[in-house]
Amino acid sequence: MASIRKLTDGRNKPWQVRITRKGQTLPPEYFRTKREASAFAAKVEADFDLWSKVLGGELRRHTFADLVDRYMSVYQGKDDSLPARMAWWKDEYGDRSLSDFTDDTLRDGLARLAEGTAKQGGHKVTETERKLSPATLNRYKTAVGTLYKAAIDAGWYGIKINPAAGIRQRKENNSRFGRCLEDGERERLLDACDRSATWPDLGLFVRLALATGARRGELLKLEWRDADLKGGSILLRATKNGDDRRVPLLGEVRTLLAERAKVRRLDDPRVFAWSTRKQEKMQPAERELSAQPVDDAWASAKAAAGVENLRIHDLRHSCGSYLAKAGASAFQIAAILGHRSGPGLTARYVHLVAEDSRDLMESALGGITGGTQV
């Protein structure tokens, strides 16, 4: 039977529930109101065998860190930022037993995240004064929800309840389009990229991003085997939405890439191998472990060009904006940029729509990659 009583020690959850049945007493649980306590008691008594395992078994013996470690040991997803979010939750709440990690714990974590400030940068992270966006907070919540869903599906530690299930998503600001490069600053930026003393390939990298709308990571992973210089396209593998995507290469960028192919590295299959001046003198193993030059080179080029408040990801936004101004449909833009959520778009037809849009891309993007090649 259930025993419900109100404690008077000033705690936030004063209503205590103790349940004893078949000679077994479950650990006490606490609630804010008597109604919540009564509802919980009724739920447990309706299925005591299940709840006795949940409340008194493995959930008490294992910690939240155990769950995170187990999940990450088998994680094969493509979200590169998930490990960092999981690491934050583990650092903050890893020592809690699974029985003590509840929806209130999740709410507490999200509140703490909302009070903190965001970080920016790719591989070179810097502090900012900006608060975390609702979209970012939703990603942190989703990380925990995904973790518990996997645990429930796999039957780990007797977990039956997902603490994220009852927490609403924050309303996201869908106007976070970033910004588009203006004609004058685009020319200055490309000239500065061509003169980069930090990374010789920066000019080609930026032009490819502008002309294809490819994400930073997609370009940095691009290999020469996936550059069809004869047919005029590149294949972007394992993109953010999990699909491969083929994008047409425009005339000027296609020519520049063909020229770069003549002097490509033989010890690295990637188009953008790490090849700063200092790294040129390193052995392959040392070069692989050294810092990527993209961030430093990008920051220096922006400063030299007098371009402010522009992220590498905004090159992708700029591509989409140029296409829209040239009359591309939402369907075409979604196909070219690899938006799985495009209107009526399915992965089966993405490459066909993108290829059929080659003339439109040439019209919209053909003149935007000019600059002084050095």
Tab-separated table of C-alpha atoms in Angstrom:
chain	number	residue	atom	x	y	z
A	1	MET	CA	0.000	0.000	0.000
A	2	ALA	CA	1.023	3.628	-0.468
A	3	SER	CA	1.798	6.059	2.328
A	4	ILE	CA	1.562	9.755	1.438
A	5	ARG	CA	2.605	12.465	3.851
A	6	LYS	CA	3.725	16.076	3.767
A	7	LEU	CA	7.192	16.885	5.176
A	8	THR	CA	7.786	20.176	6.969
A	9	ASP	CA	11.510	20.642	6.442
A	10	GLY	CA	11.124	23.354	3.769
A	11	ARG	CA	12.075	21.260	0.748
A	12	ASN	CA	10.767	22.110	-2.721
A	13	LYS	CA	8.984	18.780	-3.012
A	14	PRO	CA	7.404	18.200	0.418
A	15	TRP	CA	4.992	15.379	-0.476
A	16	GLN	CA	6.596	11.992	0.198
A	17	VAL	CA	5.331	8.706	-1.207
A	18	ARG	CA	6.350	5.347	0.288
A	19	ILE	CA	5.005	2.164	-1.247
A	20	THR	CA	5.163	-1.254	0.391
A	21	ARG	CA	3.873	-4.419	-1.197
A	22	LYS	CA	4.688	-8.095	-0.996
A	23	GLY	CA	7.103	-7.297	1.826
A	24	GLN	CA	9.088	-4.936	-0.380
A	25	THR	CA	9.373	-1.216	0.370
A	26	LEU	CA	10.420	0.980	-2.502
A	27	PRO	CA	12.666	4.011	-2.003
A	28	PRO	CA	10.626	7.158	-1.256
A	29	GLU	CA	9.741	9.603	-4.011
A	30	TYR	CA	8.931	13.300	-3.542
A	31	PHE	CA	6.511	15.657	-5.279
A	32	ARG	CA	5.465	19.291	-5.207
A	33	THR	CA	1.745	18.659	-4.689
A	34	LYS	CA	-0.441	16.025	-3.080
A	35	ARG	CA	-2.180	15.492	-6.411
A	36	GLU	CA	1.137	14.563	-8.077
A	37	ALA	CA	1.978	12.255	-5.177
A	38	SER	CA	-1.390	10.495	-5.342
A	39	ALA	CA	-1.172	10.092	-9.124
A	40	PHE	CA	2.286	8.550	-8.814
A	41	ALA	CA	1.160	6.170	-6.072
A	42	ALA	CA	-1.763	5.001	-8.187
A	43	LYS	CA	0.490	4.451	-11.193
A	44	VAL	CA	2.966	2.364	-9.200
A	45	GLU	CA	0.336	0.245	-7.492
A	46	ALA	CA	-1.283	-0.477	-10.864
A	47	ASP	CA	1.920	-2.106	-12.117
A	48	PHE	CA	4.009	-2.775	-9.026
A	49	ASP	CA	6.266	-5.410	-10.569
A	50	LEU	CA	7.417	-3.010	-13.278
A	51	TRP	CA	7.920	-0.063	-10.956
A	52	SER	CA	9.740	-2.094	-8.349
A	53	LYS	CA	12.375	-2.834	-10.983
A	54	VAL	CA	12.487	0.761	-12.167
A	55	LEU	CA	12.632	2.391	-8.744
A	56	GLY	CA	14.682	-0.109	-6.827
A	57	GLY	CA	16.884	-1.836	-9.338
A	58	GLU	CA	19.448	-0.855	-11.907
A	59	LEU	CA	18.429	2.799	-11.946
A	60	ARG	CA	19.789	3.101	-8.415
A	61	ARG	CA	23.020	1.278	-9.208
A	62	HIS	CA	24.008	3.121	-12.384
A	63	THR	CA	24.800	6.763	-12.992
A	64	PHE	CA	23.891	9.112	-15.784
A	65	ALA	CA	27.552	8.970	-16.847
A	66	ASP	CA	27.232	5.200	-17.291
A	67	LEU	CA	24.337	5.756	-19.656
A	68	VAL	CA	26.134	8.427	-21.699
A	69	ASP	CA	29.283	6.307	-21.996
A	70	ARG	CA	27.310	3.283	-23.104
A	71	TYR	CA	25.423	5.274	-25.730
A	72	MET	CA	28.481	7.043	-27.117
A	73	SER	CA	30.387	3.760	-27.360
A	74	VAL	CA	27.920	2.578	-30.010
A	75	TYR	CA	26.952	5.939	-31.540
A	76	GLN	CA	27.371	5.984	-35.314
A	77	GLY	CA	25.359	9.073	-36.176
A	78	LYS	CA	26.523	11.938	-38.361
A	79	ASP	CA	25.869	14.795	-35.938
A	80	ASP	CA	29.394	15.990	-35.163
A	81	SER	CA	28.151	18.305	-32.418
A	82	LEU	CA	26.303	15.618	-30.427
A	83	PRO	CA	29.405	14.396	-28.539
A	84	ALA	CA	30.017	17.918	-27.215
A	85	ARG	CA	26.437	18.253	-26.003
A	86	MET	CA	26.552	14.826	-24.374
A	87	ALA	CA	29.840	15.765	-22.719
A	88	TRP	CA	28.210	18.851	-21.188
A	89	TRP	CA	25.374	16.832	-19.676
A	90	LYS	CA	27.816	14.231	-18.407
A	91	ASP	CA	30.098	16.841	-16.822
A	92	GLU	CA	27.186	18.515	-15.048
A	93	TYR	CA	25.086	15.505	-14.016
A	94	GLY	CA	27.214	12.432	-14.608
A	95	ASP	CA	27.458	11.444	-10.948
A	96	ARG	CA	23.686	11.301	-10.467
A	97	SER	CA	22.031	7.921	-10.306
A	98	LEU	CA	19.667	7.254	-13.170
A	99	SER	CA	16.779	7.168	-10.723
A	100	ASP	CA	17.569	10.770	-9.787
A	101	PHE	CA	17.851	12.070	-13.344
A	102	THR	CA	14.306	13.272	-13.990
A	103	ASP	CA	12.493	15.818	-16.105
A	104	ASP	CA	13.247	18.329	-13.349
A	105	THR	CA	16.959	17.607	-13.791
A	106	LEU	CA	16.629	18.238	-17.491
A	107	ARG	CA	14.753	21.497	-16.888
A	108	ASP	CA	17.444	22.591	-14.450
A	109	GLY	CA	20.165	21.887	-17.000
A	110	LEU	CA	18.365	23.789	-19.746
A	111	ALA	CA	17.864	26.748	-17.416
A	112	ARG	CA	21.573	26.798	-16.620
A	113	LEU	CA	22.417	26.633	-20.298
A	114	ALA	CA	20.035	29.509	-21.021
A	115	GLU	CA	21.827	31.671	-18.438
A	116	GLY	CA	25.243	31.006	-19.971
A	117	THR	CA	26.818	32.490	-23.075
A	118	ALA	CA	27.379	30.928	-26.458
A	119	LYS	CA	30.666	30.064	-28.086
A	120	GLN	CA	31.435	30.507	-31.740
A	121	GLY	CA	33.974	29.342	-34.278
A	122	GLY	CA	34.674	26.109	-36.069
A	123	HIS	CA	37.715	24.342	-34.702
A	124	LYS	CA	38.897	27.536	-33.026
A	125	VAL	CA	36.324	28.278	-30.335
A	126	THR	CA	35.988	31.730	-28.824
A	127	GLU	CA	33.786	33.118	-26.061
A	128	THR	CA	31.067	35.633	-26.874
A	129	GLU	CA	28.569	37.763	-24.969
A	130	ARG	CA	25.700	36.229	-26.904
A	131	LYS	CA	23.230	33.941	-25.122
A	132	LEU	CA	22.494	30.468	-26.426
A	133	SER	CA	19.691	30.554	-28.977
A	134	PRO	CA	16.399	28.671	-28.486
A	135	ALA	CA	17.462	26.398	-31.345
A	136	THR	CA	20.683	25.481	-29.532
A	137	LEU	CA	18.823	24.823	-26.278
A	138	ASN	CA	16.450	22.562	-28.185
A	139	ARG	CA	19.450	20.609	-29.488
A	140	TYR	CA	20.660	20.049	-25.923
A	141	LYS	CA	17.216	18.800	-24.914
A	142	THR	CA	16.998	16.579	-27.972
A	143	ALA	CA	20.381	15.065	-27.124
A	144	VAL	CA	19.007	13.789	-23.807
A	145	GLY	CA	15.770	12.687	-25.445
A	146	THR	CA	17.699	10.727	-28.056
A	147	LEU	CA	19.880	9.182	-25.359
A	148	TYR	CA	16.897	7.916	-23.378
A	149	LYS	CA	15.005	6.741	-26.458
A	150	ALA	CA	17.991	4.591	-27.408
A	151	ALA	CA	18.182	3.255	-23.844
A	152	ILE	CA	14.484	2.371	-23.784
A	153	ASP	CA	14.652	0.682	-27.192
A	154	ALA	CA	17.718	-1.323	-26.165
A	155	GLY	CA	16.448	-2.184	-22.686
A	156	TRP	CA	19.413	-0.602	-20.883
A	157	TYR	CA	19.327	-0.440	-17.081
A	158	GLY	CA	15.571	-0.977	-16.933
A	159	ILE	CA	14.856	2.546	-18.178
A	160	LYS	CA	11.181	2.999	-19.045
A	161	ILE	CA	10.656	6.770	-18.959
A	162	ASN	CA	12.177	9.468	-21.171
A	163	PRO	CA	12.656	12.668	-19.099
A	164	ALA	CA	12.529	14.792	-22.245
A	165	ALA	CA	9.099	13.534	-23.295
A	166	GLY	CA	7.098	16.103	-21.348
A	167	ILE	CA	9.251	19.154	-22.040
A	168	ARG	CA	8.171	21.415	-24.859
A	169	GLN	CA	10.524	22.646	-27.516
A	170	ARG	CA	11.430	26.309	-27.277
A	171	LYS	CA	10.129	28.477	-30.062
A	172	GLU	CA	12.954	28.952	-32.518
A	173	ASN	CA	13.737	32.092	-34.420
A	174	ASN	CA	13.416	31.048	-38.037
A	175	SER	CA	14.918	34.307	-39.256
A	176	ARG	CA	18.455	33.140	-38.436
A	177	PHE	CA	19.345	33.190	-42.117
A	178	GLY	CA	22.648	34.904	-41.464
A	179	ARG	CA	23.603	37.434	-44.062
A	180	CYS	CA	24.511	37.612	-47.719
A	181	LEU	CA	27.726	39.030	-49.116
A	182	GLU	CA	27.258	42.295	-50.978
A	183	ASP	CA	28.943	42.660	-54.370
A	184	GLY	CA	31.660	45.075	-53.243
A	185	GLU	CA	32.676	43.212	-50.109
A	186	ARG	CA	32.563	39.889	-51.949
A	187	GLU	CA	35.177	41.124	-54.401
A	188	ARG	CA	37.383	42.438	-51.582
A	189	LEU	CA	37.008	39.217	-49.636
A	190	LEU	CA	37.926	36.998	-52.580
A	191	ASP	CA	41.000	39.106	-53.300
A	192	ALA	CA	42.061	38.824	-49.651
A	193	CYS	CA	41.475	35.061	-49.699
A	194	ASP	CA	43.627	34.707	-52.800
A	195	ARG	CA	46.451	36.485	-50.981
A	196	SER	CA	46.194	34.382	-47.815
A	197	ALA	CA	49.602	33.695	-46.352
A	198	THR	CA	48.067	31.249	-43.892
A	199	TRP	CA	46.292	28.861	-46.242
A	200	PRO	CA	46.972	28.973	-50.004
A	201	ASP	CA	43.722	27.144	-50.814
A	202	LEU	CA	41.445	29.629	-49.062
A	203	GLY	CA	40.431	31.379	-52.288
A	204	LEU	CA	39.373	28.118	-53.933
A	205	PHE	CA	37.601	26.983	-50.765
A	206	VAL	CA	35.529	30.172	-50.519
A	207	ARG	CA	34.656	30.126	-54.236
A	208	LEU	CA	33.471	26.524	-54.004
A	209	ALA	CA	31.325	27.383	-50.981
A	210	LEU	CA	29.750	30.326	-52.800
A	211	ALA	CA	29.204	28.461	-56.067
A	212	THR	CA	27.869	25.177	-54.652
A	213	GLY	CA	26.323	26.108	-51.305
A	214	ALA	CA	28.258	23.237	-49.730
A	215	ARG	CA	28.732	23.238	-45.989
A	216	ARG	CA	32.154	23.791	-44.477
A	217	GLY	CA	32.507	20.182	-43.362
A	218	GLU	CA	31.328	18.842	-46.709
A	219	LEU	CA	34.074	20.739	-48.525
A	220	LEU	CA	36.789	19.886	-46.032
A	221	LYS	CA	35.978	16.176	-46.466
A	222	LEU	CA	35.772	16.390	-50.261
A	223	GLU	CA	38.174	13.968	-51.971
A	224	TRP	CA	39.599	14.122	-55.485
A	225	ARG	CA	37.862	10.859	-56.395
A	226	ASP	CA	34.549	12.709	-55.946
A	227	ALA	CA	35.474	15.638	-58.175
A	228	ASP	CA	34.230	14.862	-61.690
A	229	LEU	CA	36.148	17.524	-63.580
A	230	LYS	CA	35.201	16.102	-66.961
A	231	GLY	CA	31.482	15.959	-66.230
A	232	GLY	CA	31.570	19.103	-64.126
A	233	SER	CA	30.287	18.142	-60.679
A	234	ILE	CA	31.352	17.186	-57.176
A	235	LEU	CA	29.901	14.456	-54.985
A	236	LEU	CA	29.413	15.437	-51.351
A	237	ARG	CA	29.343	12.273	-49.264
A	238	ALA	CA	27.602	11.607	-45.944
A	239	THR	CA	26.174	15.107	-45.690
A	240	LYS	CA	24.405	16.517	-42.653
A	241	ASN	CA	21.090	14.887	-43.520
A	242	GLY	CA	22.799	11.539	-44.117
A	243	ASP	CA	22.550	11.485	-47.913
A	244	ASP	CA	25.171	11.877	-50.615
A	245	ARG	CA	24.623	14.905	-52.847
A	246	ARG	CA	26.001	15.711	-56.296
A	247	VAL	CA	26.325	19.410	-57.143
A	248	PRO	CA	27.184	20.912	-60.554
A	249	LEU	CA	30.504	22.760	-60.890
A	250	LEU	CA	30.303	26.126	-62.601
A	251	GLY	CA	32.733	27.069	-65.343
A	252	GLU	CA	35.160	29.293	-63.441
A	253	VAL	CA	35.278	27.180	-60.288
A	254	ARG	CA	35.556	24.048	-62.401
A	255	THR	CA	38.575	25.552	-64.173
A	256	LEU	CA	40.234	26.566	-60.897
A	257	LEU	CA	39.681	23.113	-59.427
A	258	ALA	CA	41.141	21.485	-62.530
A	259	GLU	CA	44.240	23.670	-62.208
A	260	ARG	CA	44.543	22.746	-58.533
A	261	ALA	CA	44.279	19.053	-59.415
A	262	LYS	CA	47.497	19.299	-61.423
A	263	VAL	CA	49.491	20.063	-58.251
A	264	ARG	CA	47.490	18.098	-55.694
A	265	ARG	CA	49.112	16.252	-52.824
A	266	LEU	CA	49.829	12.575	-53.341
A	267	ASP	CA	49.866	11.729	-49.634
A	268	ASP	CA	46.339	13.010	-48.888
A	269	PRO	CA	43.169	12.155	-50.879
A	270	ARG	CA	41.327	15.319	-49.870
A	271	VAL	CA	41.003	18.345	-52.106
A	272	PHE	CA	41.693	20.628	-49.167
A	273	ALA	CA	44.564	18.887	-47.466
A	274	TRP	CA	46.060	20.798	-44.558
A	275	SER	CA	48.813	22.671	-46.296
A	276	THR	CA	49.850	25.775	-44.432
A	277	ARG	CA	53.414	26.977	-44.925
A	278	LYS	CA	54.472	25.478	-41.602
A	279	GLN	CA	52.626	22.215	-42.224
A	280	GLU	CA	54.363	21.732	-45.570
A	281	LYS	CA	57.502	20.827	-43.606
A	282	MET	CA	55.742	18.290	-41.375
A	283	GLN	CA	55.510	14.562	-41.769
A	284	PRO	CA	52.013	13.302	-42.783
A	285	ALA	CA	51.204	12.037	-39.278
A	286	GLU	CA	52.230	15.346	-37.701
A	287	ARG	CA	50.268	17.325	-40.262
A	288	GLU	CA	47.093	15.314	-39.604
A	289	LEU	CA	47.287	16.167	-35.896
A	290	SER	CA	48.081	19.827	-36.417
A	291	ALA	CA	45.428	22.520	-36.249
A	292	GLN	CA	43.275	23.138	-39.297
A	293	PRO	CA	44.219	26.442	-40.951
A	294	VAL	CA	40.716	27.392	-42.039
A	295	ASP	CA	39.735	29.546	-39.078
A	296	ASP	CA	42.928	31.575	-38.840
A	297	ALA	CA	43.048	32.095	-42.590
A	298	TRP	CA	39.370	33.108	-42.721
A	299	ALA	CA	39.735	35.601	-39.873
A	300	SER	CA	42.804	37.186	-41.461
A	301	ALA	CA	41.137	37.481	-44.868
A	302	LYS	CA	38.046	39.116	-43.397
A	303	ALA	CA	40.177	41.621	-41.528
A	304	ALA	CA	42.207	42.435	-44.630
A	305	ALA	CA	39.016	42.909	-46.670
A	306	GLY	CA	37.237	44.941	-44.018
A	307	VAL	CA	34.356	42.462	-43.879
A	308	GLU	CA	32.674	42.042	-40.511
A	309	ASN	CA	30.109	39.726	-38.951
A	310	LEU	CA	30.433	37.007	-41.561
A	311	ARG	CA	30.692	33.293	-40.846
A	312	ILE	CA	31.876	30.633	-43.242
A	313	HIS	CA	28.337	29.247	-43.102
A	314	ASP	CA	27.071	32.575	-44.464
A	315	LEU	CA	28.724	31.672	-47.778
A	316	ARG	CA	26.114	28.916	-48.035
A	317	HIS	CA	23.377	31.418	-47.180
A	318	SER	CA	24.773	33.747	-49.829
A	319	CYS	CA	24.565	31.003	-52.454
A	320	GLY	CA	20.930	30.384	-51.585
A	321	SER	CA	20.193	34.109	-51.724
A	322	TYR	CA	21.815	34.513	-55.142
A	323	LEU	CA	19.769	31.587	-56.464
A	324	ALA	CA	16.547	33.047	-55.089
A	325	LYS	CA	17.248	36.445	-56.654
A	326	ALA	CA	17.814	34.720	-60.009
A	327	GLY	CA	14.362	33.167	-59.840
A	328	ALA	CA	15.150	29.671	-58.553
A	329	SER	CA	12.186	27.902	-56.993
A	330	ALA	CA	12.212	26.723	-53.401
A	331	PHE	CA	12.311	23.200	-54.802
A	332	GLN	CA	15.474	23.924	-56.808
A	333	ILE	CA	17.223	25.726	-53.957
A	334	ALA	CA	16.445	22.863	-51.578
A	335	ALA	CA	17.875	20.350	-54.036
A	336	ILE	CA	21.078	22.312	-54.659
A	337	LEU	CA	21.721	23.070	-50.973
A	338	GLY	CA	20.725	19.611	-49.802
A	339	HIS	CA	17.717	20.524	-47.685
A	340	ARG	CA	15.855	17.307	-47.102
A	341	SER	CA	12.864	19.315	-45.896
A	342	GLY	CA	12.468	21.027	-49.256
A	343	PRO	CA	8.883	21.176	-50.578
A	344	GLY	CA	7.964	17.796	-52.030
A	345	LEU	CA	11.641	16.861	-52.170
A	346	THR	CA	12.905	13.321	-51.681
A	347	ALA	CA	16.470	12.087	-51.703
A	348	ARG	CA	15.726	10.016	-54.804
A	349	TYR	CA	15.241	13.108	-56.967
A	350	VAL	CA	17.697	15.590	-55.418
A	351	HIS	CA	20.535	14.963	-57.884
A	352	LEU	CA	18.172	15.168	-60.857
A	353	VAL	CA	16.779	18.542	-59.806
A	354	ALA	CA	20.253	19.896	-59.058
A	355	GLU	CA	21.617	18.758	-62.426
A	356	ASP	CA	18.630	20.169	-64.292
A	357	SER	CA	19.317	23.488	-62.519
A	358	ARG	CA	22.826	23.802	-63.972
A	359	ASP	CA	21.852	26.601	-66.374
A	360	LEU	CA	20.088	28.470	-63.621
A	361	MET	CA	23.115	28.117	-61.337
A	362	GLU	CA	25.387	29.383	-64.093
A	363	SER	CA	23.132	32.405	-64.549
A	364	ALA	CA	22.837	33.118	-60.821
A	365	LEU	CA	26.320	32.226	-59.620
A	366	GLY	CA	28.552	32.417	-62.659
A	367	GLY	CA	29.769	35.915	-61.942
A	368	ILE	CA	30.128	35.830	-58.189
A	369	THR	CA	33.468	34.030	-57.911
A	370	GLY	CA	35.598	36.646	-59.614
A	371	GLY	CA	38.661	38.049	-57.912
A	372	THR	CA	42.313	38.457	-58.436
A	373	GLN	CA	43.950	35.059	-58.727
A	374	VAL	CA	47.529	35.063	-57.513
